[in-house]
C-alpha cells in the first residue's frame, strides 16, 4: 500500500518523503481512507503507531480550498491531554503543511503559560491543537469560536479522561456544531472512553492497532557481549551458522550502515545499506530486492526503519543500540507476529551495558546474554 493509493496528494507525499516517511503504517492505511470519506473514526492505538499523521494527513487534504479564514473561527479542533502532546501534534501539522500550495495555520495552546499571546495569535487559525482547560479559557475570552468546526479530534482520549478533563470536554462539546466529523484516538478502550464514544461518534469506523510492545512477547531475544572489533566477525558467523537468509540490521549512523554493508558484501553475504543519504530510487530498489529475498541483508538506520513496510521479518540484528528504548522496541517489533515468531539479536559492548539495562527495563523484559569473550573463532 502506498500513500498515493490512499488518496494522499503528491505535495504531501513529497513532504513525507523529505521526512523519511515513505510507506504508510497500518493505522494510516485504515484511517486515511475513512477520514477522507467523511466517516467518524474510533482508533485504538498508542503513541508510536503513527496515529498523528493518520488524521493530520487527511485533515490537511480536506482543508484545501477552505484555508483563507480571516476570522477567529477554527475549522479543525484537536483536543489533547498535555502540553507536550499539544506541541508535538502542532509540529506534525506545521511540518506537513510546509510545502502545501495553500496556507494552513496551526496553533497549539495549553495552560501554564500566558494567555495573551495565544489570544492574539488566534486570528486566521485553521487547525487548533488545545488542552481542554486552556481552550475553555480562550473561549470565555472570545479569542476564538468553535461553532463552525468541521473536524473534531480527541487524541489520547483515555489520558484526557484520566486527568479529569471530562467536565471540560463536555462543556466544549456543547459549543460545537452538531454536524461535524469526529475522530477519537485512545490507547485503551476503557468504560469512560466508551461513554464518550457513544455520545460523540456516529457509526464510526473502528480501527484497532496492536502495538509493537505487545508483539515483543513473541520474539526470541538474545544479547551478545562483544567488542567493537569483533562485531563484524560475530555478525557473519551468526548469519552463516544459522543460515539466516533475510536479516535486517540496524546501525545508528549512515556511515556505519555503509561500513557494515560493505564488509558483509566483501565477505560474500549480499547486502545493501538503506538510509537518508541514499536516493529515493536506490532505497526503493534495495527494499524491493530485500523483500523478494534477492538480498540477504539490509542495513538500516532508525530513521529509515520506520518506512520499511515489511510485514514479517525472521531476524533483526541491533548492530548498534539505538538511543531511545522506543526505537529499540520499534526495531525488534518488526519480527514478532502471532503465527510467525522471530528472533532479535543485540550486540552489546562494554560501554553499552548500562544503556542496554535501561532499554530492558523500559521494555519490561530481560534478555538472555551470551559472552563472546572466549570465542576462539571470531
Ligand atoms: P505517532 O504515533 O503519531 O506519535 O508517530 C510516531 C512516530 O512515527 C513519529 O515520529 C512519526 O514521524 C513516525 N511516523 C509516522 N508515520 C510513519 C510512517 N508511515 N513511516 C515512518 N514513520 C512514521
Coordinates of C-alpha atoms and ligand atoms in Angstrom, one line a residue:
X1 CA 0.0 0.0 0.0
X2 CA 1.3 3.5 -0.8
X3 CA 0.2 7.0 0.4
X4 CA -0.8 7.7 -3.2
X5 CA -3.2 4.7 -3.2
X6 CA -4.7 6.0 0.0
X7 CA -5.6 9.3 -1.8
X8 CA -2.9 11.5 -0.4
X9 CA -1.8 14.3 -2.6
X10 CA 1.6 14.4 -4.3
X11 CA 2.7 17.6 -2.4
X12 CA 2.1 15.9 0.9
X13 CA 3.8 12.7 -0.3
X14 CA 6.8 14.8 -1.2
X15 CA 6.9 16.3 2.3
X16 CA 6.5 12.9 3.9
X17 CA 9.4 11.6 1.9
X18 CA 11.5 14.6 3.0
X19 CA 10.9 13.4 6.5
X20 CA 11.9 9.8 5.7
X21 CA 8.4 8.6 5.6
X22 CA 7.8 6.5 2.5
X23 CA 5.1 3.9 3.3
X24 CA 2.0 4.2 5.5
X25 CA 1.8 2.5 8.8
X26 CA -1.2 0.1 9.4
X27 CA -3.2 2.7 11.2
X28 CA -2.7 5.2 8.4
X29 CA -3.8 2.6 5.8
X30 CA -7.1 2.2 7.6
X31 CA -7.8 5.7 9.0
X32 CA -6.9 7.8 6.0
X33 CA -9.5 6.5 3.5
X34 CA -12.2 6.5 6.2
X35 CA -11.5 10.1 7.2
X36 CA -11.3 11.2 3.6
X37 CA -14.7 9.6 3.1
X38 CA -16.0 11.8 6.0
X39 CA -16.5 8.8 8.3
X40 CA -16.2 9.2 12.1
X41 CA -13.3 7.1 13.4
X42 CA -12.5 5.3 16.6
X43 CA -8.8 4.5 16.6
X44 CA -7.4 2.3 19.4
X45 CA -3.7 2.9 19.0
X46 CA -0.8 4.1 21.0
X47 CA 1.8 6.8 20.5
X48 CA 4.3 5.4 18.1
X49 CA 1.7 3.8 15.9
X50 CA 1.7 6.8 13.5
X51 CA -1.7 7.9 14.7
X52 CA -1.0 11.6 14.4
X53 CA -0.2 11.5 10.7
X54 CA -3.2 9.2 10.2
X55 CA -5.5 12.1 11.0
X56 CA -3.3 15.1 10.1
X57 CA -2.8 14.0 6.5
X58 CA -6.5 13.6 5.6
X59 CA -7.4 16.7 7.5
X60 CA -4.8 18.7 5.6
X61 CA -6.2 17.3 2.3
X62 CA -9.7 18.4 3.3
X63 CA -8.5 21.9 4.2
X64 CA -7.7 22.6 0.6
X65 CA -9.9 25.5 -0.6
X66 CA -11.0 26.3 2.9
X67 CA -8.0 27.8 4.4
X68 CA -8.3 31.5 3.8
X69 CA -10.0 32.3 7.1
X70 CA -9.7 35.9 8.2
X71 CA -11.7 35.2 11.3
X72 CA -11.4 33.6 14.7
X73 CA -13.4 30.6 13.5
X74 CA -11.3 27.4 13.6
X75 CA -12.0 24.6 11.2
X76 CA -10.3 21.8 13.0
X77 CA -10.1 21.3 16.7
X78 CA -7.7 18.7 18.2
X79 CA -8.1 18.2 21.9
X80 CA -5.1 16.7 23.7
X81 CA -4.3 15.9 27.4
X82 CA -0.9 17.6 27.8
X83 CA 1.2 20.4 26.8
X84 CA 3.8 18.0 25.3
X85 CA 1.3 16.4 23.1
X86 CA -0.1 19.7 22.0
X87 CA 3.3 20.8 20.9
X88 CA 4.1 17.5 19.2
X89 CA 0.8 17.4 17.3
X90 CA 1.1 21.0 16.3
X91 CA 4.5 20.3 14.9
X92 CA 3.2 17.4 12.8
X93 CA 0.6 19.7 11.2
X94 CA 3.0 22.5 10.7
X95 CA 5.8 20.4 9.2
X96 CA 3.4 18.6 6.9
X97 CA 1.9 21.9 5.8
X98 CA 5.2 23.3 4.8
X99 CA 5.2 22.5 1.1
X100 CA 1.5 22.8 0.6
X101 CA 0.3 25.1 -2.2
X102 CA -2.3 26.5 0.2
X103 CA -1.6 28.1 3.6
X104 CA -2.7 26.2 6.7
X105 CA -2.2 28.0 10.0
X106 CA -1.8 25.6 13.0
X107 CA -1.6 26.8 16.6
X108 CA -1.0 24.8 19.8
X109 CA -2.4 26.2 23.1
X110 CA -2.1 24.9 26.6
X111 CA -2.2 26.1 30.2
X112 CA 0.6 27.1 32.4
X113 CA 1.8 29.9 30.1
X114 CA 0.5 33.4 29.5
X115 CA -2.8 33.5 27.6
X116 CA -2.4 36.8 25.9
X117 CA -0.1 35.8 23.0
X118 CA -2.4 32.8 22.4
X119 CA -5.4 35.2 22.2
X120 CA -3.6 37.4 19.7
X121 CA -2.3 34.5 17.6
X122 CA -5.8 33.0 17.1
X123 CA -6.7 35.2 14.1
X124 CA -6.8 33.1 11.0
X125 CA -6.0 29.8 12.6
X126 CA -7.4 26.7 10.7
X127 CA -6.1 24.0 13.0
X128 CA -6.2 24.5 16.7
X129 CA -4.5 21.9 19.0
X130 CA -5.5 22.5 22.6
X131 CA -5.7 21.2 26.1
X132 CA -9.3 21.4 27.3
X133 CA -8.8 23.8 30.2
X134 CA -7.0 26.4 28.2
X135 CA -9.4 26.1 25.3
X136 CA -12.3 26.9 27.6
X137 CA -10.5 30.0 29.0
X138 CA -9.8 31.2 25.4
X139 CA -13.5 30.6 24.5
X140 CA -14.6 32.6 27.6
X141 CA -12.4 35.4 26.4
X142 CA -13.9 35.2 22.9
X143 CA -10.5 34.6 21.5
X144 CA -11.9 32.1 19.1
X145 CA -15.2 30.4 18.0
X146 CA -15.7 26.7 17.6
X147 CA -19.3 26.8 16.3
X148 CA -18.1 26.2 12.7
X149 CA -15.7 23.4 13.5
X150 CA -15.9 20.7 10.8
X151 CA -13.5 18.2 12.3
X152 CA -13.0 17.3 15.9
X153 CA -10.1 15.1 17.0
X154 CA -9.7 13.7 20.5
X155 CA -6.2 12.5 20.8
X156 CA -5.2 10.2 23.8
X157 CA -8.8 10.4 25.0
X158 CA -8.2 7.9 27.8
X159 CA -5.4 10.1 29.2
X160 CA -7.6 13.2 28.9
X161 CA -10.3 11.4 30.9
X162 CA -7.8 10.1 33.5
X163 CA -6.5 13.6 34.0
X164 CA -10.1 14.6 35.0
X165 CA -11.0 16.6 31.9
X166 CA -14.4 15.1 31.4
X167 CA -16.4 18.1 32.5
X168 CA -14.3 20.5 30.4
X169 CA -14.7 18.2 27.4
X170 CA -18.4 18.1 27.8
X171 CA -18.6 21.9 28.0
X172 CA -16.6 22.1 24.8
X173 CA -18.8 19.5 23.0
X174 CA -21.8 21.7 23.8
X175 CA -20.3 24.6 21.8
X176 CA -19.6 22.6 18.7
X177 CA -22.0 22.4 15.8
X178 CA -24.0 19.2 15.5
X179 CA -22.9 18.5 12.0
X180 CA -19.2 17.6 12.1
X181 CA -16.7 14.8 11.7
X182 CA -15.4 13.2 14.9
X183 CA -12.1 11.3 15.3
X184 CA -11.3 9.7 18.6
X185 CA -8.0 8.1 19.4
X186 CA -7.2 6.3 22.5
X187 CA -4.6 3.7 23.7
X188 CA -7.2 1.8 25.6
X189 CA -11.0 1.3 25.4
X190 CA -11.9 2.0 29.0
X191 CA -15.6 2.3 30.1
X192 CA -15.1 6.1 30.3
X193 CA -13.8 6.2 26.7
X194 CA -16.7 4.1 25.6
X195 CA -19.2 6.5 27.3
X196 CA -17.7 9.4 25.3
X197 CA -17.6 7.4 22.2
X198 CA -21.3 6.6 22.4
X199 CA -22.4 10.2 22.6
X200 CA -19.8 11.6 20.3
X201 CA -19.3 9.2 17.4
X202 CA -21.8 8.5 14.6
X203 CA -21.4 5.0 13.2
X204 CA -17.6 5.1 13.4
X205 CA -15.1 3.0 11.6
X206 CA -13.3 1.2 14.4
X207 CA -9.6 0.7 13.9
X208 CA -7.5 -1.4 16.4
X209 CA -3.8 -1.5 16.1
X210 CA -1.7 -3.8 18.0
X211 CA 1.4 -2.0 19.3
X212 CA 4.9 -3.2 18.9
X213 CA 5.1 -3.5 22.7
X214 CA 2.5 -6.4 22.6
X215 CA 4.4 -8.1 19.9
X216 CA 7.7 -8.4 21.8
X217 CA 6.3 -11.2 23.9
X218 CA 6.6 -13.4 20.8
X219 CA 10.2 -12.5 20.0
X220 CA 13.1 -14.6 21.0
X221 CA 15.8 -12.2 22.1
X222 CA 19.5 -12.9 22.6
X223 CA 22.2 -10.4 23.5
X224 CA 25.8 -10.9 22.8
X225 CA 28.6 -9.2 24.8
X226 CA 31.1 -8.4 22.1
X227 CA 34.0 -6.0 21.5
X228 CA 33.6 -3.3 18.8
X229 CA 36.2 -5.0 16.5
X230 CA 34.6 -8.4 16.9
X231 CA 31.1 -7.2 15.8
X232 CA 31.7 -7.8 12.1
X233 CA 33.1 -11.4 12.5
X234 CA 30.3 -12.2 15.0
X235 CA 27.6 -10.9 12.6
X236 CA 29.0 -13.0 9.8
X237 CA 29.3 -16.1 12.0
X238 CA 25.7 -15.8 13.2
X239 CA 24.4 -15.3 9.7
X240 CA 26.3 -18.3 8.3
X241 CA 25.9 -20.7 11.2
X242 CA 22.1 -20.1 11.5
X243 CA 21.7 -19.8 7.7
X244 CA 19.9 -16.5 8.1
X245 CA 18.6 -15.5 4.7
X246 CA 16.7 -12.4 5.4
X247 CA 18.2 -10.2 8.1
X248 CA 17.5 -6.5 8.9
X249 CA 20.5 -5.0 10.6
X250 CA 20.4 -1.7 12.5
X251 CA 23.1 0.8 13.0
X252 CA 22.9 4.3 14.5
X253 CA 24.6 6.2 11.7
X254 CA 24.5 6.3 8.0
X255 CA 28.3 5.9 7.9
X256 CA 28.3 2.8 10.0
X257 CA 25.4 1.4 7.9
X258 CA 27.6 1.8 4.8
X259 CA 30.6 0.2 6.5
X260 CA 28.7 -2.8 7.8
X261 CA 27.0 -3.4 4.5
X262 CA 30.3 -3.1 2.5
X263 CA 32.0 -5.6 4.9
X264 CA 29.2 -8.1 4.5
X265 CA 29.3 -7.7 0.8
X266 CA 33.1 -8.2 0.7
X267 CA 32.6 -11.4 2.7
X268 CA 30.2 -12.9 0.3
X269 CA 27.0 -12.0 2.0
X270 CA 24.8 -9.9 -0.2
X271 CA 23.9 -6.6 1.4
X272 CA 22.8 -3.1 0.8
X273 CA 22.6 -0.1 3.1
X274 CA 19.4 2.0 3.2
X275 CA 19.4 5.4 4.8
X276 CA 18.6 9.1 4.3
X277 CA 21.8 9.7 2.2
X278 CA 20.7 7.3 -0.5
X279 CA 18.4 8.5 -3.3
X280 CA 14.8 7.6 -3.2
X281 CA 15.2 5.3 -6.2
X282 CA 18.1 3.5 -4.6
X283 CA 16.2 2.9 -1.4
X284 CA 13.2 1.6 -3.2
X285 CA 15.4 -0.8 -5.2
X286 CA 17.1 -2.1 -2.1
X287 CA 13.9 -2.6 -0.3
X288 CA 12.3 -4.4 -3.3
X289 CA 15.3 -6.8 -3.6
X290 CA 15.2 -7.5 0.1
X291 CA 11.5 -8.2 0.1
X292 CA 11.8 -10.5 -2.9
X293 CA 14.5 -12.5 -1.0
X294 CA 17.2 -11.5 -3.5
X295 CA 19.2 -9.7 -0.9
X296 CA 20.3 -11.5 2.2
X297 CA 20.9 -8.5 4.4
X298 CA 19.7 -4.9 4.6
X299 CA 21.5 -2.5 6.9
X300 CA 19.3 0.4 8.0
X301 CA 19.3 3.4 10.3
X302 CA 16.4 4.1 12.6
X303 CA 15.0 7.0 10.6
X304 CA 14.6 4.7 7.6
X305 CA 13.4 1.8 9.6
X306 CA 10.1 3.5 10.1
X307 CA 9.5 3.5 6.4
X308 CA 10.3 -0.2 5.9
X309 CA 7.0 -1.8 5.4
X310 CA 7.8 -5.5 5.6
X311 CA 5.1 -7.4 7.2
X312 CA 7.2 -10.1 8.8
X313 CA 11.0 -10.5 9.3
X314 CA 12.6 -13.6 10.7
X315 CA 15.7 -11.8 12.0
X316 CA 16.6 -8.4 13.3
X317 CA 20.1 -7.5 14.4
X318 CA 20.9 -4.5 16.6
X319 CA 24.5 -4.0 15.5
X320 CA 24.4 -0.8 17.5
X321 CA 21.9 0.2 20.1
X322 CA 19.5 3.0 19.4
X323 CA 19.4 5.9 21.8
X324 CA 15.8 5.5 22.7
X325 CA 14.1 2.4 24.1
X326 CA 11.1 3.2 22.0
X327 CA 13.3 2.9 18.8
X328 CA 14.6 -0.5 20.2
X329 CA 11.1 -1.8 20.6
X330 CA 10.2 -0.4 17.2
X331 CA 13.1 -2.2 15.6
X332 CA 12.5 -5.6 17.1
X333 CA 8.7 -5.3 16.8
X334 CA 9.2 -5.9 13.1
X335 CA 9.9 -9.6 13.8
X336 CA 7.2 -10.9 16.2
X337 CA 3.9 -11.9 14.6
X338 CA 1.4 -14.3 16.2
X339 CA 1.9 -17.1 13.8
X340 CA 5.5 -16.4 13.0
X341 CA 7.7 -15.6 16.0
X342 CA 11.0 -14.1 15.1
X343 CA 14.4 -13.5 16.6
X344 CA 16.1 -10.4 17.7
X345 CA 19.8 -10.3 18.3
X346 CA 21.5 -7.4 20.1
X347 CA 25.2 -6.6 20.2
X348 CA 26.3 -5.1 23.5
X349 CA 29.8 -3.6 24.1
X350 CA 31.2 -2.7 27.5
X351 CA 30.1 0.9 27.0
X352 CA 26.6 -0.2 26.1
X353 CA 26.0 -2.3 29.2
X354 CA 24.3 0.4 31.2
X355 CA 22.2 1.7 28.4
X356 CA 21.1 -1.8 27.5
X357 CA 19.9 -2.3 31.0
X358 CA 17.8 0.8 30.7
X359 CA 16.3 -0.5 27.5
X360 CA 15.4 -3.8 29.0
X361 CA 13.8 -2.1 32.0
X362 CA 11.7 0.0 29.7
X363 CA 10.5 -2.9 27.6
X364 CA 9.9 -4.9 30.8
X365 CA 11.9 -7.9 29.6
X366 CA 15.3 -9.3 30.4
X367 CA 17.3 -10.6 27.5
X368 CA 19.5 -13.7 27.8
X369 CA 23.1 -12.8 27.3
X370 CA 25.9 -14.7 25.7
X371 CA 29.5 -13.7 26.4
X372 CA 31.7 -14.0 23.3
X373 CA 35.0 -13.0 25.1
X374 CA 36.3 -16.6 25.0
X375 CA 35.2 -17.4 21.5
X376 CA 38.2 -18.5 19.5
X377 CA 36.7 -18.4 16.1
X378 CA 35.9 -14.7 15.9
Ligands
LIG1 P1 2.8 9.0 16.5 O1 2.3 7.6 16.8 O2 1.9 9.8 15.7 O3 3.3 9.7 17.7 O4 4.1 8.7 15.5 C1 5.2 8.1 15.9 C2 6.4 8.3 15.0 O5 6.3 7.6 13.8 C3 6.6 9.8 14.6 O6 8.0 10.1 14.9 C4 6.4 9.9 13.2 O7 7.2 10.8 12.5 C5 6.7 8.5 12.7 N1 5.8 8.0 11.6 C6 4.5 8.2 11.4 N2 4.1 7.6 10.3 C7 5.1 7.0 9.8 C8 5.3 6.2 8.6 N3 4.3 5.9 7.8 N4 6.5 5.7 8.3 C9 7.6 6.0 9.1 N5 7.5 6.8 10.2 C10 6.3 7.3 10.6

